[in-house]
C-alpha angles and dihedrals in degrees: 000000000000109000089214090064096052102107121235116248116260111253136199110257135168112270122221113241117261124240094227095186091055090045092054093045093055095043092052092047099047112026122082096220146069110296113197127188093154122127094243097055093044089051093047090054096042096105142012129205093304138086092264137093134191122163109229126230092232145328123237121193106197116208091205142021089249088054089055090051090053092047088056089050092052089048090049092052093052099039094241121157116244136210124186107206133195123184092338091233098123115137102201100059097260092125097059128066143135090266145100103282119213109206108196098177100089099054111357093071104105128131098221104187142355124208101192093178094058093029098237137122136185120229142175116244098249098063114118115234097234090047089051095051092047088058091045093050091086088063093047089244138118141177105261105217110079117179119196088256091060093132092063111013116109126223091239089056091047091052090046092055099032089236126204121170126178096307092061084087086077106024108027132230124318087268087064092052104049127098101178145349130211105212140175123210119215092251090055109265108146116191146146110242135188143117110351123202120211096263093048090047092053089048094051095046093047093054121089130246139049096307090058090049090054093052093045087052092052092048089053093049091049091051093045098048108023096106092044091051091050089049102042105031108095111244093226131116094242104053101137101145121101130016115308095249088150088070087072095059117106093246087063097047099248087284107192093178086056091050092054094045109100094021093123098223090299095114110028146350112254109225102174138355134212105211129202110225137204133210117265108253110257095212137012143174136186126226117190118197124201123214136181092245140353098257091055088049089052089051091057095048096093089056092050091051090063087074091060103237122199088216133007116189132177125216126180130211092254093059087051091047093049090053089052092052092048095042093238119154096352095170093050095048087059088058097059118107122244114286143076097255134039144208114201108204120188119198128192138185148154094260136033091239091055091052094046091049091052091048093050094047089052092048094045089050096054122110115264093248094054117096122205146189124200128202134180104173122096098236098055093044091050092050094050092048086057089063090060096038092050088064099112095041093045095052095048125083096000109180113257093012131100116260114270128216147194120251100106099028104119118043124146132199135173110293096236089059098043097105094049091046090052089052093051091045092052087053093053089049088057094043088059094041095248094133116210111330114188115263121200136137146112097336093169083069096034093247117146126201123194140151114218130204097244116170103230098170101071133056091236092047091052093046090051089050091053091046090051097049093047091053091043090053091052086050096053093045089051085058094052091250142130131257090225126036096183113331098080132233103267107148100321094066105017094090090052097052092095088064089057102038105022128230098291094057091045087056086052090053089051091049090053089050090047091052096053101027110020092166092054093233101135111091090320119205096036124108096336121054085356128196112247116280090236099053131078089035119167092229111014132162091291092052108119106161123203111260107205123190110254139198095216111066098225091212092177092055099048090262093296124127089200091061091047089049090050093049096097111095095187101245088142101219085142087074096060115120101213141029129044123019108276122127115008096163091055092048090053097044107020086217119142087215090060097050122092089250093052093052091046088054091053092047089049090052089048092061101025098091090211109160092231098043112135091214107075106152101076113204090358094061112138089196094058092044092052088049092052095042092087096040101117092205087231092147089224088133092057088070107017098047108089090226095038100244105186104208094170092063092042088053094050092048091048093050093049091059097031091060099032106132093003138094111271129213112284090245089063088063101039098040100024089056093039094126088058092044088049093052090052091048091054092072090068109006094160090054095046092049093048091051097047088050092061107092099226093044091048090051093053092045091050093045092050091045100046090243122156107259089224093065129085118231106247117247122244123231118252091224121031119225090244090053091053090047090056093047090050091056101235132286128353133202131040097284097211094175093059139251130320134182116225108211112229100210119187095255096049092040100048107021113024105020090154084079094058092049092050092049091054089050093052096042091051092046087054093054103263127133106225129209131180123203114257097208123073109267141173138178094225095240097141091049091048095049089050094048096247091136100159089058091045093053091049091049092046090048091055090048091054090051090055095046098035096104093046091048094050092052090053096248113167116238113217114210119199098180106068094209092053091044089053091055090058092045099044121000102044094061091050091049094045105025098159098055110093095201090061084060089051089050090054093050097042099047117102138171115242091258093046092054092048091048095045101039107020102039092145095052113106110216116221118275110258100166100193141123117248140191106214127198112197116216110245093232092049088050092051102039115018100022126216107255096105092052091051089055095047092048091047092050090050092054097251117150096215123197098196103200121233091199108120130238120352084230096232092085100174110292095356102084091039094056118100113258093026101081097098098046089045092055093042087059092051094047090054093079118320103067094044091052091051091048091051094050114100120232093261092058117091120229108216124193122155093190121087091216093052090048092047092049091054092041093053100041096076098248097132093236132109111198123227133224119240087247091058092051092051094042091050088053092053089055093045092240137123114266109256123171115240108209134162114271127210106262098216131221094308089068091062125092117240114301096262091053090045093054090047094050091047090053090045091052090051092046089049091051091050093048090050093054093046090046092051090048093056090047093054089054 
């Protein structure tokens, strides 16, 4: 080693102030990408999945790798700190900083090449793991490490954290699955780096220039610290803490890519990565073993490892209980064996027989008091893995429990000492008064996850948190373990690394940082020269959030909007590209600000009262309004989000206050007041339809109503469902099963009344006595979705008055439109929490299928015997569920393909509003419309939601979807199910031209008067 080559340690030094205006100017001039200095973007990126918060200087979304290189050059010229960010799910604070944030995920997400023969591929850092593996599937290959965030984590983020996941049991960490990295230093050195043999190393160090300087410095660091690395680095599979100096050792091939892996954007910016791939397992099975407690399960891990599992995860009874409380994964919880702690053991092989033999050998070898279950089918295995992968979300915001936090969520110890470590950790919990937090994790590698009820809002609580983690760090070091087993160090563990590595190796880390980033501009304050673990907290002792008065009661958040706004824990499931409903606007735009998480961040900033918050205008915030504008209010997050963020409700509350006393968007009047408009149209529906079918009239109506010009105005039915009911003379049949109220929602009553008629026919055939409210009623949905909550409460109050006698008699209310049914099942009780009859309405409201399953279980639906493509309405998915519909369809002989394609994109008023058409159609094209186009003519298309049916109708598919009631009614008649919908009447339905013009003018004047009257009322 030449002492001259040994790099100097990086040191803290005062930084010159940054000319932000000049920085912005140069980034915009020179970078091919989206350059954002706006308050909304900065708020959305102010935190990650950790306890920390730092508002960035700016966000840059490069369109190409070359654009990212130019962005780094501009930052260098201005001395601006830089953070290269992946999916933003990091739990140790490494993905938030007062820096220019590079977000690769929108554009830098390409699979560039695949080499099947050598099992390698080259990717850009923004590609999501699941998206990559879907593209690799045709080659029979996949990327081995698979964190629990696999639907939304990016490869760049995985490289930055040295991620692992459950499959690391078989394939190792990211560092074990990399061939090369293309990297860029802050000072502009761009190079490919990987394993380096002696000849190549001599060539590189002998050359001139900055790259040679880097390699000579690395050689010097290796020679200086090799013995210390071998002595102090824990010999365990999950040593993720610290820099990977061990990758420079001869036994690891002087692997510079390995060295830079896990460096958390503190050393270089990763531009591209060449990954090493593995074959997709041909066969697999899952054995779950049940134990009396989690420590006993941990004791048994070494014995299970003898069976060479591909994954070995631990789950304790607390995690299962929390999922029961939060109604997560109910089917999977039923599939667990007896016990209060579980080991989930995945076995793989080339043949089914090989896997079965492995499973039988494991089961035969288990202790007598250990129960088991064994599954080989994909559905059950997927369901059970969700129990483990839901760990973070399940342990956060548990009803009736204190909030839990990261901070000591990722320790790892030798596997043969795991049980004793857990016993000591539990004693430490009790010593500090933290009770019994759930513990779970990658037990096959000795890695333990947990969330602890730290008090992060008082000086005493923060001091206790600090004392706990310091003592926990001492504990894990005494076991020969690692502070981090996969989440990285960031800010929460950077300060503690000296306990694990000692001061000499910490100096080595500082020298490595000084070699690559001597000015400390790359993600400063993380790993090396770290900020304190108890500073930059998202909450903190001085956090006194604004507590505004609200219309919704927010019962799950102690009645506080500030707690609702802080509910998001940053896991990022809303950024997944497939499966479930959440989040359709992110899938269409790939914008953080238009994800559930991004919106939650802005709402948090709105109420946080942090002095440096970019959001300063409270309810009047334009940034928050812009972020919520593309929220479809689909309620998908209410179910799909692990912590049940309900952005639709937050949006309605925000819009209520944002526009209070101000003129609203035109769409809030035309579509918010749709029930009133529809009742007016009912006086002359043919004339209204004929008028709105005329292009020039339609243009005027849409312009005055704030409706997207690309949309058709829906046609009103010539006879409303309620008018038909009155003409019919009421119910027919004996009704031996009792009375039910069929709810005449606006969409069924005024637009698709055939659905109401079909529902009556089905219910009477099933033995129910039907009644329909005689008074004009409404659930208030359209006023809720446009944030006109005072009107919504009055409308709901009137509805309760009309239904009160039926509700007190226990009469079920059958909802046909899922969005209206969801209001009764969810929103109404939060708008009118003190009225006990609203609670009765929630308990007694049922979908048609739910009523038939629950109260007519012995009724045999008519045989339909058909295939069907089924689009679930998002509100039904989120609030009521679809199990009853599946059962009824199955009993009717319908082979139903229930789409897991997300939101239809119309989403009530959203898709009709001007400016939303492109996003609306992008949502539909993500799954629904291709499935409808692919369905043959004999296949039914079912959609109970008016929005879903309208989206398909207006998309040029040639199909008009049916409601479940129509399918069943057609079966009762022995006919094919054919939708009966209003048709445009044509010019013959119009009065004489003069009258037509007058009517059109009157319609325009009426619309203007409604707008003006509404404006006066708002004042």
